[in-house]
Short mmCIF file of C-alpha atoms and ligand atoms in Angstrom, two decimals:
data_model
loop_
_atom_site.label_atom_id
_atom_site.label_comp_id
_atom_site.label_asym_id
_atom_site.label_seq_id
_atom_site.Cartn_x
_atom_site.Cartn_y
_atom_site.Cartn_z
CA UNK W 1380 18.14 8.71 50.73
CA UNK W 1381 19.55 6.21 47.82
CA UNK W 1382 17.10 3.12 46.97
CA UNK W 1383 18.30 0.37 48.59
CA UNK W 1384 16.34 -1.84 47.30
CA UNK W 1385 16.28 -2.81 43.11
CA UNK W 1386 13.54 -4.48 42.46
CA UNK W 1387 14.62 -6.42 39.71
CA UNK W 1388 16.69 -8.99 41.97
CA UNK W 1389 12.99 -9.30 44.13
CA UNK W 1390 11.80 -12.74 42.53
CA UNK W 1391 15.22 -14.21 42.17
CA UNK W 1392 17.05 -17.29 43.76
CA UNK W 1393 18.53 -16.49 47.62
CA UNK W 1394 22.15 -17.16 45.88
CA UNK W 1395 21.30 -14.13 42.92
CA UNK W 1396 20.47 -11.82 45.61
CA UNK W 1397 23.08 -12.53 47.68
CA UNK W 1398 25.31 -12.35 44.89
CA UNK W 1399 23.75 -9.68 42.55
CA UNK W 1400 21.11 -7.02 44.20
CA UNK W 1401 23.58 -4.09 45.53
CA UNK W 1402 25.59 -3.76 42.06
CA UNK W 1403 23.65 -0.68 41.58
CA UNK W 1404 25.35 1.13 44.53
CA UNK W 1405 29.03 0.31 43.10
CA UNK W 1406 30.74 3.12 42.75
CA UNK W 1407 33.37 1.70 41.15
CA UNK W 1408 33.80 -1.54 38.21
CA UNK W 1409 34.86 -4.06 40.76
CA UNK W 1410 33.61 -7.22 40.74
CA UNK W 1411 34.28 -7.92 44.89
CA UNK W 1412 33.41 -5.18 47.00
CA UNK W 1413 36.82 -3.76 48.80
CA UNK W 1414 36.80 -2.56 52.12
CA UNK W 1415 36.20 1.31 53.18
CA UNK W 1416 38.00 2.59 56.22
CA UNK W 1417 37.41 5.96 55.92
CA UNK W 1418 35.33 7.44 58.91
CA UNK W 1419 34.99 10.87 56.77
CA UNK W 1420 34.09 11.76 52.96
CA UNK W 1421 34.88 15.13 51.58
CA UNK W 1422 31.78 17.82 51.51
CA UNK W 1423 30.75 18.52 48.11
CA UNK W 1424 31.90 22.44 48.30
CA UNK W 1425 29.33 23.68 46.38
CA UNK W 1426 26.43 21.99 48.01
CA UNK W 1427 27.46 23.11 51.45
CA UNK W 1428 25.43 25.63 53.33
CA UNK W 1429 25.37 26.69 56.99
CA UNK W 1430 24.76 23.46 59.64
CA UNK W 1431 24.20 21.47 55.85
CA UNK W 1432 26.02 19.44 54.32
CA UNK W 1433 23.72 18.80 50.94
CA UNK W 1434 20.91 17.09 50.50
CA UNK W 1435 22.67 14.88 47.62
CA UNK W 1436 25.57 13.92 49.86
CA UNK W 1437 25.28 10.28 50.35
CA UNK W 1438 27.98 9.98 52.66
CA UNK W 1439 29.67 12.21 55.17
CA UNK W 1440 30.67 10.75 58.53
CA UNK W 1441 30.91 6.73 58.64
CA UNK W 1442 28.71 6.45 62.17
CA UNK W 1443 25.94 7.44 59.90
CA UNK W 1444 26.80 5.43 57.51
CA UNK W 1445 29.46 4.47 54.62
CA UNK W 1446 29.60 2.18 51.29
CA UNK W 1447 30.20 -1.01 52.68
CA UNK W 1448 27.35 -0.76 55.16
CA UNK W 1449 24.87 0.41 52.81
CA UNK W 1450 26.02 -2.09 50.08
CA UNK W 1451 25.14 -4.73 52.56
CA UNK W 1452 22.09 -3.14 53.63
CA UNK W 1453 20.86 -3.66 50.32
CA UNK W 1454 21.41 -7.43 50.08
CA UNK W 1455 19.77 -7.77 52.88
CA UNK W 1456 16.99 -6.00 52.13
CA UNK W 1457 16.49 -7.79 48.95
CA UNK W 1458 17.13 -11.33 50.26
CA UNK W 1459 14.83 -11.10 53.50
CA UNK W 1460 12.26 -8.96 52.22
CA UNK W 1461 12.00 -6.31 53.96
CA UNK W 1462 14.05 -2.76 54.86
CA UNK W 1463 17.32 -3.85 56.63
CA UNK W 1464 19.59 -1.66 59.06
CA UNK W 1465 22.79 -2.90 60.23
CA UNK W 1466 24.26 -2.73 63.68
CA UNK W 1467 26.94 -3.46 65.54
CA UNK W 1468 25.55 -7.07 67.09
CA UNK W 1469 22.47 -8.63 67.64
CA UNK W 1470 22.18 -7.46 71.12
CA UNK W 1471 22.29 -4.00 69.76
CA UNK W 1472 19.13 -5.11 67.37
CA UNK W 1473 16.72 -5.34 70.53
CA UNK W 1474 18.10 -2.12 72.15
CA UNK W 1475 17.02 -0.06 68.90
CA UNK W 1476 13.38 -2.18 68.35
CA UNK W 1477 12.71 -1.43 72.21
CA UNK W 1478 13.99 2.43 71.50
CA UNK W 1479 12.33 2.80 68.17
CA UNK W 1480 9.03 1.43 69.70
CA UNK W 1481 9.41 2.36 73.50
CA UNK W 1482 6.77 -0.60 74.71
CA UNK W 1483 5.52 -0.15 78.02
CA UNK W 1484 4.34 -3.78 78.92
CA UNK W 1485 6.58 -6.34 76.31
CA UNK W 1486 5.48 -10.47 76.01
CA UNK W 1487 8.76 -12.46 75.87
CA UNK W 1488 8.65 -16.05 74.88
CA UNK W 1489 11.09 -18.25 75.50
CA UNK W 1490 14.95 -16.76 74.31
CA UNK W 1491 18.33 -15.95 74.21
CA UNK W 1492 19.29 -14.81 77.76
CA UNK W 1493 20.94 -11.63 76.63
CA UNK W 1494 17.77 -10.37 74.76
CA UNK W 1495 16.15 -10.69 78.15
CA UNK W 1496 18.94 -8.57 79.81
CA UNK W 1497 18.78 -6.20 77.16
CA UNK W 1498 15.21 -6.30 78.23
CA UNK W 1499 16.65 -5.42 82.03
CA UNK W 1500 18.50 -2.54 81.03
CA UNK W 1501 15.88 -0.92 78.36
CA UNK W 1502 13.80 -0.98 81.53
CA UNK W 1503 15.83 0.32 83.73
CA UNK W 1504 16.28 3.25 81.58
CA UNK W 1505 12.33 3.53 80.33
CA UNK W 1506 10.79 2.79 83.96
CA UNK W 1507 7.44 0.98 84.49
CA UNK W 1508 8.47 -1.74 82.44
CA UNK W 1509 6.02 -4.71 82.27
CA UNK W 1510 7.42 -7.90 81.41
CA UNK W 1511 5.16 -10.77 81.24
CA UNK W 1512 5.21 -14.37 78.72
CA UNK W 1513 4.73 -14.67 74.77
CA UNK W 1514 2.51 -17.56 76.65
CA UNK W 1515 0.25 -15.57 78.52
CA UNK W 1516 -2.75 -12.86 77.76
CA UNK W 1517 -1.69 -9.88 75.54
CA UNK W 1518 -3.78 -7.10 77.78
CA UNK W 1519 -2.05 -3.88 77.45
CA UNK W 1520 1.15 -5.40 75.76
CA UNK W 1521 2.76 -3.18 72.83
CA UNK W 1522 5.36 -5.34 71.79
CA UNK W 1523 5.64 -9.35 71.40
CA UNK W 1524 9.35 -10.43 71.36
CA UNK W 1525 9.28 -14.24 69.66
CA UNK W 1526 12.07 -16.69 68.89
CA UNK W 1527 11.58 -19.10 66.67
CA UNK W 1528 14.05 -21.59 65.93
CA UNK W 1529 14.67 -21.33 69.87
CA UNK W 1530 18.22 -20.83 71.01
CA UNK W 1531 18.60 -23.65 72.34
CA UNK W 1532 16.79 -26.32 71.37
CA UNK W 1533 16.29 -25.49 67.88
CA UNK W 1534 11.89 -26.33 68.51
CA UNK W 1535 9.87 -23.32 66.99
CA UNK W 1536 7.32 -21.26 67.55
CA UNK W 1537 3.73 -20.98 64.96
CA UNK W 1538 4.37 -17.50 64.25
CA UNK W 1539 1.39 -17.13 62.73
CA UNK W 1540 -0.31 -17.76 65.52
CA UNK W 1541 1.83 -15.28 67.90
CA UNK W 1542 1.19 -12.81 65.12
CA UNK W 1543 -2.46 -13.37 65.27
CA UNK W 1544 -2.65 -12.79 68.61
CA UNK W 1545 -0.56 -9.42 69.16
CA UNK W 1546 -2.41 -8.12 66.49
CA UNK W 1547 -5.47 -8.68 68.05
CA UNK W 1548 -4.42 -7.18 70.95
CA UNK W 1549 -2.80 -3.89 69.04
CA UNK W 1550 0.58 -5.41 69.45
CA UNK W 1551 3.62 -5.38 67.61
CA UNK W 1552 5.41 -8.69 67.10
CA UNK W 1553 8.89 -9.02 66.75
CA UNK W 1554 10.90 -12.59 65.27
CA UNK W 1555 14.09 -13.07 66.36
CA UNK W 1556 15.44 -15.73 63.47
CA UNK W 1557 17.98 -15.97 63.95
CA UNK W 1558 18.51 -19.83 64.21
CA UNK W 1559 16.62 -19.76 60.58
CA UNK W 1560 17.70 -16.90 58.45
CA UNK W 1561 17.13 -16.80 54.79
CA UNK W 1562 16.46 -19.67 52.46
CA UNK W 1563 15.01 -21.30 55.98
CA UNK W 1564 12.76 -18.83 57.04
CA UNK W 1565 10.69 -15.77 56.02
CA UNK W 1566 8.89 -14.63 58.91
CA UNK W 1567 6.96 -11.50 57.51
CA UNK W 1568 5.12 -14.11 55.43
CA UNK W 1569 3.87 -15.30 58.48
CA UNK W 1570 2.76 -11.59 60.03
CA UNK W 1571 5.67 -10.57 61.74
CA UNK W 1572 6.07 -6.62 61.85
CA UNK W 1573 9.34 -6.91 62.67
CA UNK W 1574 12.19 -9.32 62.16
CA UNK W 1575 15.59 -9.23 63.73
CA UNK W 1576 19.01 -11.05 63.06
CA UNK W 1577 22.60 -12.00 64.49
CA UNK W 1578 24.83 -11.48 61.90
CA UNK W 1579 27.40 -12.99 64.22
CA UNK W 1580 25.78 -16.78 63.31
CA UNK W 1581 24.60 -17.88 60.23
CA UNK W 1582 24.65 -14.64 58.16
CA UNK W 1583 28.57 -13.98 59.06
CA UNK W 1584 28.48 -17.70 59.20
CA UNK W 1585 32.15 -17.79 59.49
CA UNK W 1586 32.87 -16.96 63.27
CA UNK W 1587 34.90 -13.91 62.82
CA UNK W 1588 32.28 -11.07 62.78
CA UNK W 1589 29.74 -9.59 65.13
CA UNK W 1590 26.69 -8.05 64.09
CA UNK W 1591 23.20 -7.66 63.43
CA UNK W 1592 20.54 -6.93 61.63
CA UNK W 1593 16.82 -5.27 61.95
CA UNK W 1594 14.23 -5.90 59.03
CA UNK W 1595 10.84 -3.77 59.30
CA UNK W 1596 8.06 -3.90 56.79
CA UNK W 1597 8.38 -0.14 55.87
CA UNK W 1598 11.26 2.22 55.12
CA UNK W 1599 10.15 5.06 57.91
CA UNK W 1600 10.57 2.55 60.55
CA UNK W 1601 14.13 1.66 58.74
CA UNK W 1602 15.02 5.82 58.44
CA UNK W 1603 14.58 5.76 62.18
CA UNK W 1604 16.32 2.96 62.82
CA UNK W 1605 19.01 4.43 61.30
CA UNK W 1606 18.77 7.68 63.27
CA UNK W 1607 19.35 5.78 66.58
CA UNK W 1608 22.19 4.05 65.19
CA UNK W 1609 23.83 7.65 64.51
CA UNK W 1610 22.91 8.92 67.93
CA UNK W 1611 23.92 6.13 69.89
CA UNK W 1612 26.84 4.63 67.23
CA UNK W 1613 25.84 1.58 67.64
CA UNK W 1614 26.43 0.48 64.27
CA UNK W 1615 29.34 -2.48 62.62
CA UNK W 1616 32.58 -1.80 61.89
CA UNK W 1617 34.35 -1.41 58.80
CA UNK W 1618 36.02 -5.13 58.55
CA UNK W 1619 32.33 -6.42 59.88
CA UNK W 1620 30.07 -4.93 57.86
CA UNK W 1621 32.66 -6.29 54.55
CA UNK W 1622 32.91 -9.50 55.68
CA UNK W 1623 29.10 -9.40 56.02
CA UNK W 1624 28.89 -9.25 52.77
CA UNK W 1625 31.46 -11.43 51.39
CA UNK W 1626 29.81 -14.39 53.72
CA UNK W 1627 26.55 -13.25 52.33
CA UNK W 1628 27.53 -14.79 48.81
CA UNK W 1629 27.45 -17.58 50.06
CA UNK W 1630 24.82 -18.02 52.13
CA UNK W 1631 21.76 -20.04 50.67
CA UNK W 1632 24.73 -23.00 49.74
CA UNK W 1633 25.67 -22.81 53.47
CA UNK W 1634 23.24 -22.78 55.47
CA UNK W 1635 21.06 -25.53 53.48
CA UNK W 1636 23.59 -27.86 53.59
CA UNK W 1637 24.05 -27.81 56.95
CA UNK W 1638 20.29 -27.55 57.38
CA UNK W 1639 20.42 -30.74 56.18
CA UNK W 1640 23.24 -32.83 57.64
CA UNK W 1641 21.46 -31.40 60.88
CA UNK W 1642 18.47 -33.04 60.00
CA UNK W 1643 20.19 -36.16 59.34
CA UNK W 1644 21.75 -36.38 62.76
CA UNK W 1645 18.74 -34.83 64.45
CA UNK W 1646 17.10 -38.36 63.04
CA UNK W 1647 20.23 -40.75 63.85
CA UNK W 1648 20.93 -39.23 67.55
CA UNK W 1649 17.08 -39.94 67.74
CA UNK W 1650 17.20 -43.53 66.77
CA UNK W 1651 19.47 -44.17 69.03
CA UNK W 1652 17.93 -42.96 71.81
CA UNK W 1653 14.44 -44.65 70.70
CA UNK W 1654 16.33 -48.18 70.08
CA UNK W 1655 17.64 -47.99 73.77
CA UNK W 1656 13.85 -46.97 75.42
CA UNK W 1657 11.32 -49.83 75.62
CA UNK W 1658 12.96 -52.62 74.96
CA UNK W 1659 10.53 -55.24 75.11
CA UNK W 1660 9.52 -55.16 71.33
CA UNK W 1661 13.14 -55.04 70.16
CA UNK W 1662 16.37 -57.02 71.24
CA UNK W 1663 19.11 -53.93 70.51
CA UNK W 1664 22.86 -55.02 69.86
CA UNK W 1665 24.86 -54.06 72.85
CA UNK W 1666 26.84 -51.40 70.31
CA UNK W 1667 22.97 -49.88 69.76
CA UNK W 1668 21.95 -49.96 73.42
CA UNK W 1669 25.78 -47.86 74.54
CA UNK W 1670 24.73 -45.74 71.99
CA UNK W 1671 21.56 -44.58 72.84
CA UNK W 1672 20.66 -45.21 76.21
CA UNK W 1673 22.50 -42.14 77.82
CA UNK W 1674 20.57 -40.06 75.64
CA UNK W 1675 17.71 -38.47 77.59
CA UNK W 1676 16.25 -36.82 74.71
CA UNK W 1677 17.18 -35.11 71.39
CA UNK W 1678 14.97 -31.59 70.46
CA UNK W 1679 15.01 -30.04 67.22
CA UNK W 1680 11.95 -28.31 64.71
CA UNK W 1681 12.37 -31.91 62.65
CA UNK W 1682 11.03 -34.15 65.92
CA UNK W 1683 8.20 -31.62 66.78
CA UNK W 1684 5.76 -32.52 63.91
CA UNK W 1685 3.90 -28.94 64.12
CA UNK W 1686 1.30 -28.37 61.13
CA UNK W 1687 2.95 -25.08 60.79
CA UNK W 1688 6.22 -26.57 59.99
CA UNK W 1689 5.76 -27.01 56.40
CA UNK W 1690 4.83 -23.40 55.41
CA UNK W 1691 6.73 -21.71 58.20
CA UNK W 1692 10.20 -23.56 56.88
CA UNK W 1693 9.78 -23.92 53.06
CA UNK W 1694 13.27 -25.18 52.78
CA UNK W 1695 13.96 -27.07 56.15
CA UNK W 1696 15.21 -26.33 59.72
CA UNK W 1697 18.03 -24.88 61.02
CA UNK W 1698 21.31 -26.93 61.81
CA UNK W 1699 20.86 -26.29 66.07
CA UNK W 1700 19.61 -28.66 68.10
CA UNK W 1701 19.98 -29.96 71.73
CA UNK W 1702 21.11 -33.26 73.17
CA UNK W 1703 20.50 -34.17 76.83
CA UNK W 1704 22.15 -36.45 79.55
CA UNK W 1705 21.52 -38.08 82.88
CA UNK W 1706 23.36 -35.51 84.09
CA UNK W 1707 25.26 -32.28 83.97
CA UNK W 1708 28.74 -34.74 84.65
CA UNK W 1709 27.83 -36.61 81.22
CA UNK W 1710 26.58 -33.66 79.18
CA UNK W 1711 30.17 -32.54 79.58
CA UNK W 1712 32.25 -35.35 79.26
CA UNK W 1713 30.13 -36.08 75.66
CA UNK W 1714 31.37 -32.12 75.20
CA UNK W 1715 34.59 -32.81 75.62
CA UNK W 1716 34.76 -36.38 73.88
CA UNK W 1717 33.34 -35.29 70.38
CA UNK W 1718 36.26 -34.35 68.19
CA UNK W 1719 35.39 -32.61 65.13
CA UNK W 1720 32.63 -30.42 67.12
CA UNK W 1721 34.57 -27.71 68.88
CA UNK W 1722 33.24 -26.89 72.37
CA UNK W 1723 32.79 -23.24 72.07
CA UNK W 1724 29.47 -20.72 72.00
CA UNK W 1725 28.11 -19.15 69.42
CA UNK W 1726 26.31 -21.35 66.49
CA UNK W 1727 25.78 -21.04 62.71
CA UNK W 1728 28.94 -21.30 61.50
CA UNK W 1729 31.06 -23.27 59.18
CA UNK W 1730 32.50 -25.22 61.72
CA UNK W 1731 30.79 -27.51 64.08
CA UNK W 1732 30.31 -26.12 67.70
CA UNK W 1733 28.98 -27.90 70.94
CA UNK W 1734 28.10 -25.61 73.75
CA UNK W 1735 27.07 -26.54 77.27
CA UNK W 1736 24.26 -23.70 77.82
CA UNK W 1737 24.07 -23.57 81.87
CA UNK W 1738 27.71 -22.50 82.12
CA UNK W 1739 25.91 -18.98 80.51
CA UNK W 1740 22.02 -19.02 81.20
CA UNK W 1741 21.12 -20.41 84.82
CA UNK W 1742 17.52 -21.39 83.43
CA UNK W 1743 19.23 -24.06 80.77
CA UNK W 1744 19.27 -27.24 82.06
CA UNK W 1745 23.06 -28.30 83.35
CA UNK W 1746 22.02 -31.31 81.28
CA UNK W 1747 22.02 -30.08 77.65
CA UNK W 1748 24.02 -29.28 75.40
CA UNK W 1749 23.29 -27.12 72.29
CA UNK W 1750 24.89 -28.56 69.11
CA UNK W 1751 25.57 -26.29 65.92
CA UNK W 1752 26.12 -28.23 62.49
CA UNK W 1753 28.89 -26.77 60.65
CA UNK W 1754 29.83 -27.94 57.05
CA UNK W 1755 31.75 -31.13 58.01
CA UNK W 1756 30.42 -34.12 56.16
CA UNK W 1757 27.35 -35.98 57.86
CA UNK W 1758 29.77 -39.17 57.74
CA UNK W 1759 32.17 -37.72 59.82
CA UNK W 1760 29.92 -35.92 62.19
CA UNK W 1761 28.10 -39.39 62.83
CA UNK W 1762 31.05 -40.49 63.62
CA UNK W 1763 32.56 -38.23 65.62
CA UNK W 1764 28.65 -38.63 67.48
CA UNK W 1765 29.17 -42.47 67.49
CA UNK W 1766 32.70 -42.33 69.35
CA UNK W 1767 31.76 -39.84 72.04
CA UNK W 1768 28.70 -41.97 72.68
CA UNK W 1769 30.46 -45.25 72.90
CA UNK W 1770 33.42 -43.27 75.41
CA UNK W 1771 30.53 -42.32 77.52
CA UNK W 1772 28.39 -45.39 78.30
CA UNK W 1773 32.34 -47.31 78.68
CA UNK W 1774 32.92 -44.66 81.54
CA UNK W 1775 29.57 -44.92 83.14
CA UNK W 1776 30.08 -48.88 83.05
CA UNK W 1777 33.37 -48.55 85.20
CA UNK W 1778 32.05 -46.37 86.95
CA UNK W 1779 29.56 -48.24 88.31
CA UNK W 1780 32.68 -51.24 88.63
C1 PLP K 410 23.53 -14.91 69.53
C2 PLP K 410 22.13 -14.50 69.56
C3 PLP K 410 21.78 -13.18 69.82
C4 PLP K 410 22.81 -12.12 70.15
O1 PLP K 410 23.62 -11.82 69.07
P1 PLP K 410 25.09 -11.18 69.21
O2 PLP K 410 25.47 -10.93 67.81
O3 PLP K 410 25.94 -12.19 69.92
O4 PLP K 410 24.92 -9.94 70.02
C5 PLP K 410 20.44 -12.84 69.79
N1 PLP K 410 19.49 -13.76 69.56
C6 PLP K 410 19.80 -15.05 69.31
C7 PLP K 410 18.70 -16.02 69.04
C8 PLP K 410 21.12 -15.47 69.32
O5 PLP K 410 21.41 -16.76 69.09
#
């Protein structure tokens, strides 16, 4: 197996890695990676024995693996610390942790509703599948599933503290981080054993791929990660796993930038809402009062004030939060009145998205809406915030007419 991994890109910058720390696997003296289609590389002839293809062939058949996917592989390895495998989505990430560990009672905090189903299925398979709360007693549980940023409120988790605790019960503990990858969050630094990734947000960051990644501590856990991939094909595509690492590049520019215009209208969306609630202290403008008082609340990591929070996010949150209503009627009319946030799934992206959550998960309030901060400008973005919130409280007052 080639070295993924070259250790002189380990103490760089985020953007070095991303840029720099899988030009040892070039085969060739590009400076951009092309694309490789091929699904099948020529045998070395004299290497070839019976049922054996050579030891020293590094690639043979591309649902094993190929360059592009390994070139990636490497990045990510480098940048998040760990041994990274590549698959087809992040869905397919929890199918091979649960099949790579085969837990018999799992603790699931709050999450994504697909993991969950994933969950369904695994168990359905498996048999005698326990499946009790990250938030209750870790008796007989092998494997701790955590999210933290939370899809979708954007609130986390003290992983430290989940990782103290499924250790002490002989557990493994699993992050899903996606709503923080890489310069946001590092979760092995806070004892996870494993960490897992949708490439299809932040990572692709661009909405046009779908994939995902698995990080473990040590390479045997990575070699048989691998092996279920082949078995089972779940791995990315050709396009996918190239566009991976093109978007890769630029990730630590990305995803801290909108990081931060996040934070910014995390903190104006709140003082809104907090100019519009007890009113007896302060004598709001009527523009301040339509803008805040139909907000019921705003969550996001930045409003929680955790003592983890510092060490847990070195380099701030991530750019999801959620926004609620009165109701599931105003949730979507603000969906539909904000301009420059598209109302679509999915979240991490360049562009702005604003997604109402109960028309996919039953257990999300019809009242929220998840929000996604794209690279717009904050100025715009307020704005866009500003008119949606002005439409709404004009319609509720004829409404009410
Ligand atoms: C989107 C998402 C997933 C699933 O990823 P896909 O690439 O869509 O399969 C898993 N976990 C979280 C937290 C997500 O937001």
């Amino acid at each position: 197996m080639v070295e993924l991994k070259n250790p002189l890109y380990q103490t760089m910058s985020l953007s070095t890695q991303t840029l720099h720390a899988d030009h040892h696997l070039r085969e060739t003296p590009e400076v951009s990676p092309s694309i490789g289609v091929t699904t099948t590389f020529l045998y070395k002839k004299d290497d070839v024995t019976a049922n054996n293809y050579g030891a020293s062939q590094r690639y043979v058949y591309s649902r094993e693996s190929r360059p592009n996917t390994t070139q990636v592989e490497s990045t990510l390895s480098t940048a998040m610390e760990g041994h990274a495998v590549v698959f087809g989505s992040g869905l397919t990430t929890a199918l091979a942790v649960l099949l790579h560990f085969k837990p018999k009672k799992v603790a699931i905090g709050e999450s994504y509703f697909g993991i969950r189903r994933v969950l369904a299925q695994y168990a359905a398979i498996a048999g005698d599948v326990k499946v009790v709360s990250a938030e209750c007693s870790y008796e007989g549980v092998d494997l701790v599933w955590l999210e933290s940023p939370i899809n979708p409120t954007g609130e986390i988790k003290d992983i430290a503290c989940y990782a103290l605790r499924a250790h002490a019960a002989g557990a493994k503990l699993v992050v899903d981080a996606t709503l923080a990858p890489p310069p946001l969050s590092y979760p092995f630094r806070q004892g996870a054993d494993v960490v897992v990734h949708s490439a299809s947000k932040y990572l692709g960051g661009h909405e046009d791929l779908l994939a995902g990644v698995v990080v473990s501590r040590g390479a045997a856990m990575a070699e048989d990660l691998r092996s279920i991939r082949c078995a089972l094909g779940l791995g990315a595509g050709s396009l996918e796993t190239w566009l991976l690492q093109r978007s890769l590049t630029t990730l630590s520019v990305r995803v801290t930038q909108q990081a931060q215009t996040a934070a910014r209208l995390v903190a104006l969306l709140e003082s809104f809402r907090r100019c519009a609630v007890s009113t007896a202290c302060h004598q709001p403008s009527a523009a301040d009062l339509a803008l805040g008082k139909r907000l019921a609340s705003v969550r996001h990591a930045s409003l929680q004030l955790l003592p983890c929070a510092e060490a847990q996010h070195p380099h701030g949150f991530g750019a999801v939060f959620s926004v609620s209503f009165a109701s599931k009627t105003q949730a979507l009319f603000v969906a539909k009145q904000l301009r420059l946030h598209a109302f679509a799934t999915s979240l991490g992206g360049v562009h702005s998205l604003v997604d109402w959550r109960h028309g996919w998960d039953a257990t999300s309030e019809p009242s929220l809406l998840r929000v996604s901060i794209g690279l717009e400008s904050f100025d715009d973005l307020a704005a866009d915030w500003r008119q949606a919130l002005t439409a709404l409280d004009a319609h509720e007052c004829a409404a009410k007419l």
